[in-house]
Each structure stands twice: as C-alpha cells, then as structure tokens.
Amino acid sequence: MANKFIRLADYKQYPESEMLERAQAFFQLMKTRRSVRQFSDKAIPMSIIDECVMTAGTAPSGANQQPWQFVVVCDRTLKEEIRIAAEAEEREFYAGRAGEKWLEALEPFETNPDKPFLETAPVLIAIFEQKFSMDALGKKVKHYYSKESTGIATGLLITALHNAGLVTLTHTPSPMNFLKTILKRPTGERPFLLLVVGYPAEEVQVPDITKKLLSEIRTIL
Ligand code: IYR
C-alpha cells in the first residue's frame, strides 16, 4: 500500500532560551505529581477526561496501530464489582502470593488489601492493551509493540490528568483478568492497568519519598 506523506506543518521551533524555560516549567509541573490513595468523591466533568484520553491517543505506537482502549468507569455498581474482585486478588497477594521480598519492598507505602478508593473515586480508567484486532473479514491482525505503545499512552494520560489538576493512582491488582469479565472486553485485549482518577481527599497524606537525582538516572557518553 503506497503511503501518502504530508508536510510537518504544526512543528514549532523555539529559541534555545525559551526551550530551556519551557523544559524547566514542565519539570516544575510534573514533579508535583504524586500517586494518592485517598480520593474525594467529587465528580469530574467527562469533557475533561475526554481531553486527557485524546492526549493519550496522540502517543506513538507500533505501525500506528494504536493498540489501546481506555474504558472510563463511572457507574457505581461497576466500581463496586471492580473493588470486590480487586480486593479478593489483593488479599491473596498480601497473604503470601507476593512473597516476603516484595512485601518488604512495599512496607514504606503501608498498602494493604483494602481498596476503598475504587468506589470513592469518581472515575476508574481501565486501560486495555490490544494484542490483536479483527479485520473486516474477521481475521486476526497482530499488533506490534502493543505493550510498549500502551505504556507510552498511559504515561501521556497520567501527565494530561495531572496537568488538568486531577490526581491518579496507578493500580495493578494482579492478576487483573477480572477486568476483562466485568467490563465485557473482547478477545485480543489484555488488562494493562487500572488508573484511579479524581480529586485528593482533604488532608490527604502521601509517603515521604524522593525521586532519583539526574546523576543517578542519566548517563552521557
Ligand atoms: N497491587 C498491590 C500491591 C502493590 C504493588 C506495587 I509494585 C506497588 O507499588 C504498590 C502496591 C496493591 O495495590 O496494594
């Protein structure tokens, strides 16, 4: 199939001083992002969520297959079902499936199998990786780099939600197969992550943790 190319019309180059200022300002914004585990039940206008999901949809993906689906759950009953199923998995995880080392690594975060935020938060976004799709003739179309692509899109979604003034929790109850059943997702989709979205609860507390320094995460050769 011949590809059609168009001019890169929307690219904007800034003077270097402005580039640095923009990079600094964006870092200042992003370094205030924190995962929270206590949410307010205040509702979020769907238009805000939609803009953020559209931002996620700008992510690069293998062969531009855009192998992701963002299932936005606001329905009380579905949220309750998700909480019940997630807590059942988490109970087994904390009762031994995680193993001693993993539980030791989680100690500073004081996490436990109770996940009330899955019901309190106004929005849960269940993110699915589409490992393959079906073409018009019902034939399987393999997706390339679907996990990497969905990971990048999820990063953009978290960034967009933070920029909009919302808080998130990247929640990964393991295994997450219950999400496929509860949300009636088609074959070819694998639950990737459950993103809890909302406003922080009043007086919310977060763990006193720090990020690695530039010198620890960057190598110049
Ligand atoms: N999914 C569990 C455990 C958990 C695992 C990691 I790695 C974390 O960074 C945090 C929690 C839970 O949500 O409690």
Coordinates of C-alpha atoms in Angstrom, one line a residue, residues 26-191:
F26 CA 7.2 21.4 32.6
F27 CA 9.5 19.7 35.0
Q28 CA 8.3 22.0 37.8
L29 CA 4.7 21.0 36.9
M30 CA 5.4 17.3 36.6
K31 CA 7.5 17.0 39.8
T32 CA 4.4 17.9 41.8
R33 CA 2.6 14.7 40.6
R34 CA 2.1 12.2 43.4
S35 CA 0.2 9.0 43.5
V36 CA -2.6 9.3 46.0
R37 CA -4.6 6.5 47.7
Q38 CA -7.3 8.6 49.3
F39 CA -9.8 10.3 47.0
S40 CA -12.7 12.7 47.3
D41 CA -16.0 11.5 45.8
K42 CA -16.4 14.8 43.9
A43 CA -17.5 14.2 40.3
I44 CA -15.3 15.1 37.3
P45 CA -16.9 16.6 34.1
M46 CA -16.5 13.9 31.4
S47 CA -15.2 16.6 28.9
I48 CA -12.0 16.9 31.0
I49 CA -11.5 13.1 31.0
D50 CA -12.1 13.0 27.2
E51 CA -9.5 15.7 26.5
C52 CA -7.0 13.7 28.6
V53 CA -7.8 10.5 26.8
M54 CA -7.4 12.3 23.5
T55 CA -4.0 13.3 24.7
A56 CA -3.2 9.7 25.5
G57 CA -4.3 8.8 21.9
T58 CA -1.6 11.0 20.5
A59 CA 1.0 8.5 21.7
P60 CA 3.3 6.9 19.2
S61 CA 2.5 3.2 18.6
G62 CA 3.9 0.3 16.6
A63 CA 2.9 0.7 13.0
N64 CA 0.5 3.4 14.2
Q65 CA -1.9 0.6 15.3
Q66 CA -2.9 2.5 18.4
P67 CA -3.4 -0.8 20.3
W68 CA -5.2 0.6 23.3
Q69 CA -8.6 1.0 24.8
F70 CA -9.5 3.3 27.7
V71 CA -12.6 2.1 29.5
V72 CA -13.9 5.0 31.6
V73 CA -15.9 3.6 34.5
C74 CA -18.2 6.0 36.5
D75 CA -21.0 3.6 37.2
R76 CA -21.4 2.9 40.9
T77 CA -22.3 -0.8 40.5
L78 CA -19.4 -1.5 38.2
K79 CA -17.0 0.3 40.5
E80 CA -18.2 -1.8 43.4
E81 CA -17.8 -5.0 41.4
I82 CA -14.3 -4.0 40.5
R83 CA -13.5 -3.3 44.1
I84 CA -14.8 -6.6 45.3
A85 CA -12.8 -8.5 42.7
A86 CA -9.6 -6.5 43.2
E87 CA -9.7 -6.9 46.9
A88 CA -10.1 -10.7 46.5
E89 CA -6.9 -10.8 44.5
E90 CA -5.1 -8.4 46.8
R91 CA -6.0 -10.5 49.9
E92 CA -4.2 -13.4 48.3
F93 CA -1.3 -11.2 47.3
Y94 CA -0.8 -9.8 50.8
A95 CA -1.4 -13.2 52.4
G96 CA 1.6 -14.8 50.7
R97 CA 1.4 -14.8 46.9
A98 CA 3.6 -11.7 46.7
G99 CA 6.5 -13.4 48.7
E100 CA 8.5 -11.9 51.5
K101 CA 10.8 -9.7 49.5
W102 CA 8.0 -8.0 47.6
L103 CA 6.0 -7.3 50.7
E104 CA 9.2 -5.9 52.3
A105 CA 9.6 -3.5 49.4
L106 CA 6.0 -2.3 49.8
E107 CA 6.3 -1.7 53.6
P108 CA 7.1 2.1 53.3
F109 CA 3.8 2.6 51.4
E110 CA 1.7 1.0 54.0
T111 CA -0.5 -0.6 51.3
N112 CA -3.0 -3.3 52.2
P113 CA -5.7 -5.4 50.5
D114 CA -8.5 -2.8 51.3
K115 CA -9.1 -0.6 48.2
P116 CA -12.0 1.7 49.2
F117 CA -10.7 4.3 46.6
L118 CA -12.0 2.0 43.9
E119 CA -15.5 3.1 45.0
T120 CA -14.8 6.5 46.3
A121 CA -13.0 7.9 43.3
P122 CA -15.4 9.3 40.7
V123 CA -13.6 7.7 37.7
L124 CA -11.7 4.5 37.1
I125 CA -9.9 4.2 33.7
A126 CA -9.3 0.5 32.9
I127 CA -6.6 0.5 30.2
F128 CA -6.5 -2.4 27.9
E129 CA -3.7 -3.4 25.6
Q130 CA -5.0 -4.8 22.3
K131 CA -2.6 -7.6 21.4
F132 CA -4.5 -8.1 18.2
S133 CA -7.7 -6.8 16.5
M134 CA -10.1 -8.3 13.9
D135 CA -10.2 -7.0 10.4
A136 CA -13.5 -6.6 8.4
L137 CA -13.3 -10.3 7.3
G138 CA -12.9 -11.5 10.9
K139 CA -9.2 -12.3 10.5
K140 CA -6.8 -11.6 13.3
V141 CA -4.5 -8.7 12.8
K142 CA -1.4 -8.9 15.0
H143 CA -0.3 -5.6 16.8
Y144 CA 3.3 -4.8 17.1
Y145 CA 4.8 -3.5 20.3
S146 CA 1.4 -3.3 21.9
K147 CA 2.7 -3.3 25.4
E148 CA 5.3 -0.6 24.9
S149 CA 2.7 1.5 22.9
T150 CA 0.1 1.2 25.7
G151 CA 2.7 2.1 28.3
I152 CA 3.6 5.3 26.5
A153 CA -0.1 6.2 26.0
T154 CA -0.7 5.6 29.7
G155 CA 2.2 7.9 30.6
L156 CA 0.7 10.6 28.5
L157 CA -2.7 10.1 30.1
I158 CA -1.2 10.4 33.6
T159 CA 0.6 13.5 32.5
A160 CA -2.5 15.0 31.0
L161 CA -4.6 14.3 34.0
H162 CA -2.0 15.9 36.3
N163 CA -1.8 18.9 34.0
A164 CA -5.6 19.3 34.3
G165 CA -5.4 19.3 38.1
L166 CA -6.5 15.8 38.9
V167 CA -4.8 13.1 40.8
T168 CA -4.3 9.5 39.9
L169 CA -3.2 6.1 41.3
T170 CA -1.7 3.5 39.0
H171 CA -3.3 0.4 40.4
T172 CA -2.3 -3.0 39.3
P173 CA -4.2 -5.7 41.2
S174 CA -2.6 -8.9 40.0
P175 CA -3.9 -10.8 38.1
M176 CA -6.3 -8.3 36.5
N177 CA -8.3 -10.7 34.4
F178 CA -11.5 -9.9 36.3
L179 CA -11.5 -6.5 34.5
K180 CA -12.0 -8.3 31.2
T181 CA -15.0 -10.2 32.6
I182 CA -16.6 -7.3 34.5
L183 CA -16.1 -4.8 31.6
K184 CA -17.0 -7.4 28.9
R185 CA -13.9 -6.8 26.8
P186 CA -13.3 -8.7 23.5
T187 CA -10.7 -11.3 23.0
G188 CA -7.3 -9.8 22.0
E189 CA -7.4 -7.3 24.8
R190 CA -5.3 -7.7 27.9
P191 CA -5.9 -5.6 31.0

